[in-house]
Amino acid sequence: FKGKTGTVDGIYQAQGGPGQDPALNGIQTVVDTTMPGTTIDTIAPAGSILATVGMEREGLRGDWMVITSSMLDPVTSESGAGVYRTKVTPIPLPPIVPVTPVVPQ
């Protein structure tokens, strides 16, 4: 999910199973605007910091994650941007337990 804490925009992943509080299981940063541009782009300008990150509604599908990002070197003003994709390992979910509906009598 995309979120913001103070002035930091980021894409995060919550860990935990159904019915569990994600805050207790942990939220991990995938990428945020405190990271170097080379975190996601090996040819990003040296010294650049991610300026924006984004993820479309369909940005996580199957084992592919696609994000958008821009980066800026605050000293030289060199910049870059792009759409980036990577394969991810889906987190297996436990089986869904069928619920028997209660019919009022």
PDB file of C-alpha atoms in Angstrom:
ATOM      1  CA  PHE A   1       0.000   0.000   0.000  1.00  0.00           C
ATOM      2  CA  LYS A   2       1.053   3.597  -0.481  1.00  0.00           C
ATOM      3  CA  GLY A   3       1.230   5.761   2.601  1.00  0.00           C
ATOM      4  CA  LYS A   4       2.700   8.894   4.081  1.00  0.00           C
ATOM      5  CA  THR A   5       4.352   9.485   7.445  1.00  0.00           C
ATOM      6  CA  GLY A   6       5.061  13.158   8.036  1.00  0.00           C
ATOM      7  CA  THR A   7       6.801  14.318   4.856  1.00  0.00           C
ATOM      8  CA  VAL A   8       7.891  10.834   3.718  1.00  0.00           C
ATOM      9  CA  ASP A   9       5.902   9.108   0.955  1.00  0.00           C
ATOM     10  CA  GLY A  10       6.373   5.391   0.607  1.00  0.00           C
ATOM     11  CA  ILE A  11       5.162   2.023  -0.527  1.00  0.00           C
ATOM     12  CA  TYR A  12       4.812  -0.415   2.346  1.00  0.00           C
ATOM     13  CA  GLN A  13       3.940  -4.040   2.940  1.00  0.00           C
ATOM     14  CA  ALA A  14       1.935  -5.242   5.910  1.00  0.00           C
ATOM     15  CA  GLN A  15       2.698  -8.661   7.323  1.00  0.00           C
ATOM     16  CA  GLY A  16       0.158 -10.723   9.172  1.00  0.00           C
ATOM     17  CA  GLY A  17      -2.678 -13.080   8.583  1.00  0.00           C
ATOM     18  CA  PRO A  18      -6.403 -12.543   8.341  1.00  0.00           C
ATOM     19  CA  GLY A  19      -7.865 -11.344  11.611  1.00  0.00           C
ATOM     20  CA  GLN A  20      -4.467 -10.278  12.932  1.00  0.00           C
ATOM     21  CA  ASP A  21      -3.536  -6.676  13.636  1.00  0.00           C
ATOM     22  CA  PRO A  22      -0.905  -5.703  10.986  1.00  0.00           C
ATOM     23  CA  ALA A  23       0.612  -3.240  13.465  1.00  0.00           C
ATOM     24  CA  LEU A  24       1.495  -6.149  15.714  1.00  0.00           C
ATOM     25  CA  ASN A  25       2.967  -8.187  12.879  1.00  0.00           C
ATOM     26  CA  GLY A  26       4.934  -5.378  11.312  1.00  0.00           C
ATOM     27  CA  ILE A  27       4.885  -3.019   8.393  1.00  0.00           C
ATOM     28  CA  GLN A  28       7.924  -3.101   6.161  1.00  0.00           C
ATOM     29  CA  THR A  29       9.092  -0.314   3.877  1.00  0.00           C
ATOM     30  CA  VAL A  30       9.391  -1.417   0.264  1.00  0.00           C
ATOM     31  CA  VAL A  31      10.604   1.990  -0.963  1.00  0.00           C
ATOM     32  CA  ASP A  32      10.243   5.579   0.297  1.00  0.00           C
ATOM     33  CA  THR A  33      11.395   9.121  -0.364  1.00  0.00           C
ATOM     34  CA  THR A  34      14.335   8.893   2.037  1.00  0.00           C
ATOM     35  CA  MET A  35      16.140   6.306  -0.113  1.00  0.00           C
ATOM     36  CA  PRO A  36      18.809   6.865  -2.762  1.00  0.00           C
ATOM     37  CA  GLY A  37      17.636   6.814  -6.391  1.00  0.00           C
ATOM     38  CA  THR A  38      19.916   3.845  -7.026  1.00  0.00           C
ATOM     39  CA  THR A  39      17.674   1.776  -4.740  1.00  0.00           C
ATOM     40  CA  ILE A  40      15.380   1.201  -7.709  1.00  0.00           C
ATOM     41  CA  ASP A  41      17.408   2.410 -10.705  1.00  0.00           C
ATOM     42  CA  THR A  42      21.071   1.449 -11.041  1.00  0.00           C
ATOM     43  CA  ILE A  43      21.692   4.282 -13.531  1.00  0.00           C
ATOM     44  CA  ALA A  44      20.033   6.986 -11.423  1.00  0.00           C
ATOM     45  CA  PRO A  45      22.129  10.131 -10.933  1.00  0.00           C
ATOM     46  CA  ALA A  46      24.784   9.635  -8.251  1.00  0.00           C
ATOM     47  CA  GLY A  47      23.679  11.329  -5.042  1.00  0.00           C
ATOM     48  CA  SER A  48      20.020  11.407  -6.063  1.00  0.00           C
ATOM     49  CA  ILE A  49      17.237  10.805  -3.561  1.00  0.00           C
ATOM     50  CA  LEU A  50      13.798   9.482  -4.464  1.00  0.00           C
ATOM     51  CA  ALA A  51      11.485  12.479  -4.755  1.00  0.00           C
ATOM     52  CA  THR A  52       8.230  10.685  -5.555  1.00  0.00           C
ATOM     53  CA  VAL A  53       6.906   7.130  -5.483  1.00  0.00           C
ATOM     54  CA  GLY A  54       3.613   5.856  -6.793  1.00  0.00           C
ATOM     55  CA  MET A  55       1.735   2.655  -7.323  1.00  0.00           C
ATOM     56  CA  GLU A  56      -1.324   2.215  -9.495  1.00  0.00           C
ATOM     57  CA  ARG A  57      -4.356   0.268  -8.375  1.00  0.00           C
ATOM     58  CA  GLU A  58      -3.213  -2.664 -10.544  1.00  0.00           C
ATOM     59  CA  GLY A  59       0.454  -2.171  -9.613  1.00  0.00           C
ATOM     60  CA  LEU A  60       0.607  -5.505  -7.813  1.00  0.00           C
ATOM     61  CA  ARG A  61      -0.674  -8.388  -9.851  1.00  0.00           C
ATOM     62  CA  GLY A  62       0.365 -11.996  -9.503  1.00  0.00           C
ATOM     63  CA  ASP A  63       4.097 -12.011  -8.976  1.00  0.00           C
ATOM     64  CA  TRP A  64       4.760  -8.580 -10.558  1.00  0.00           C
ATOM     65  CA  MET A  65       4.978  -5.229  -8.781  1.00  0.00           C
ATOM     66  CA  VAL A  66       5.124  -2.025 -10.829  1.00  0.00           C
ATOM     67  CA  ILE A  67       5.834   1.399  -9.349  1.00  0.00           C
ATOM     68  CA  THR A  68       6.603   4.883 -10.637  1.00  0.00           C
ATOM     69  CA  SER A  69       9.279   7.074  -9.172  1.00  0.00           C
ATOM     70  CA  SER A  70      11.323  10.189  -9.743  1.00  0.00           C
ATOM     71  CA  MET A  71      14.654  11.129  -8.235  1.00  0.00           C
ATOM     72  CA  LEU A  72      16.649  14.306  -7.820  1.00  0.00           C
ATOM     73  CA  ASP A  73      20.218  15.107  -6.813  1.00  0.00           C
ATOM     74  CA  PRO A  74      19.801  18.119  -4.505  1.00  0.00           C
ATOM     75  CA  VAL A  75      23.355  19.366  -5.220  1.00  0.00           C
ATOM     76  CA  THR A  76      23.645  19.046  -9.015  1.00  0.00           C
ATOM     77  CA  SER A  77      19.908  19.123  -9.898  1.00  0.00           C
ATOM     78  CA  GLU A  78      20.358  15.986 -12.028  1.00  0.00           C
ATOM     79  CA  SER A  79      17.101  14.083 -12.149  1.00  0.00           C
ATOM     80  CA  GLY A  80      15.485  10.984 -13.508  1.00  0.00           C
ATOM     81  CA  ALA A  81      12.162   9.190 -13.495  1.00  0.00           C
ATOM     82  CA  GLY A  82      10.594   6.022 -14.708  1.00  0.00           C
ATOM     83  CA  VAL A  83       8.231   3.117 -14.372  1.00  0.00           C
ATOM     84  CA  TYR A  84       9.892   0.160 -12.676  1.00  0.00           C
ATOM     85  CA  ARG A  85       8.834  -3.452 -12.381  1.00  0.00           C
ATOM     86  CA  THR A  86      10.128  -6.382 -10.423  1.00  0.00           C
ATOM     87  CA  LYS A  87       9.069  -9.929  -9.673  1.00  0.00           C
ATOM     88  CA  VAL A  88       7.929 -10.525  -6.123  1.00  0.00           C
ATOM     89  CA  THR A  89       7.189 -13.667  -4.177  1.00  0.00           C
ATOM     90  CA  PRO A  90       3.506 -13.756  -3.262  1.00  0.00           C
ATOM     91  CA  ILE A  91       2.819 -14.273   0.421  1.00  0.00           C
ATOM     92  CA  PRO A  92       0.677 -17.408   0.702  1.00  0.00           C
ATOM     93  CA  LEU A  93      -2.618 -16.858   2.455  1.00  0.00           C
ATOM     94  CA  PRO A  94      -4.170 -19.464   4.729  1.00  0.00           C
ATOM     95  CA  PRO A  95      -7.167 -21.297   3.291  1.00  0.00           C
ATOM     96  CA  ILE A  96     -10.492 -19.511   3.548  1.00  0.00           C
ATOM     97  CA  VAL A  97     -12.791 -21.173   6.042  1.00  0.00           C
ATOM     98  CA  PRO A  98     -16.336 -21.324   4.690  1.00  0.00           C
ATOM     99  CA  VAL A  99     -18.919 -19.615   6.857  1.00  0.00           C
ATOM    100  CA  THR A 100     -22.372 -21.139   7.181  1.00  0.00           C
ATOM    101  CA  PRO A 101     -24.940 -18.348   6.997  1.00  0.00           C
ATOM    102  CA  VAL A 102     -27.424 -18.100   9.832  1.00  0.00           C
ATOM    103  CA  VAL A 103     -30.985 -17.947   8.553  1.00  0.00           C
ATOM    104  CA  PRO A 104     -33.414 -16.175  10.894  1.00  0.00           C
ATOM    105  CA  GLN A 105     -36.395 -18.301  11.835  1.00  0.00           C
TER     106      GLN A 105
END
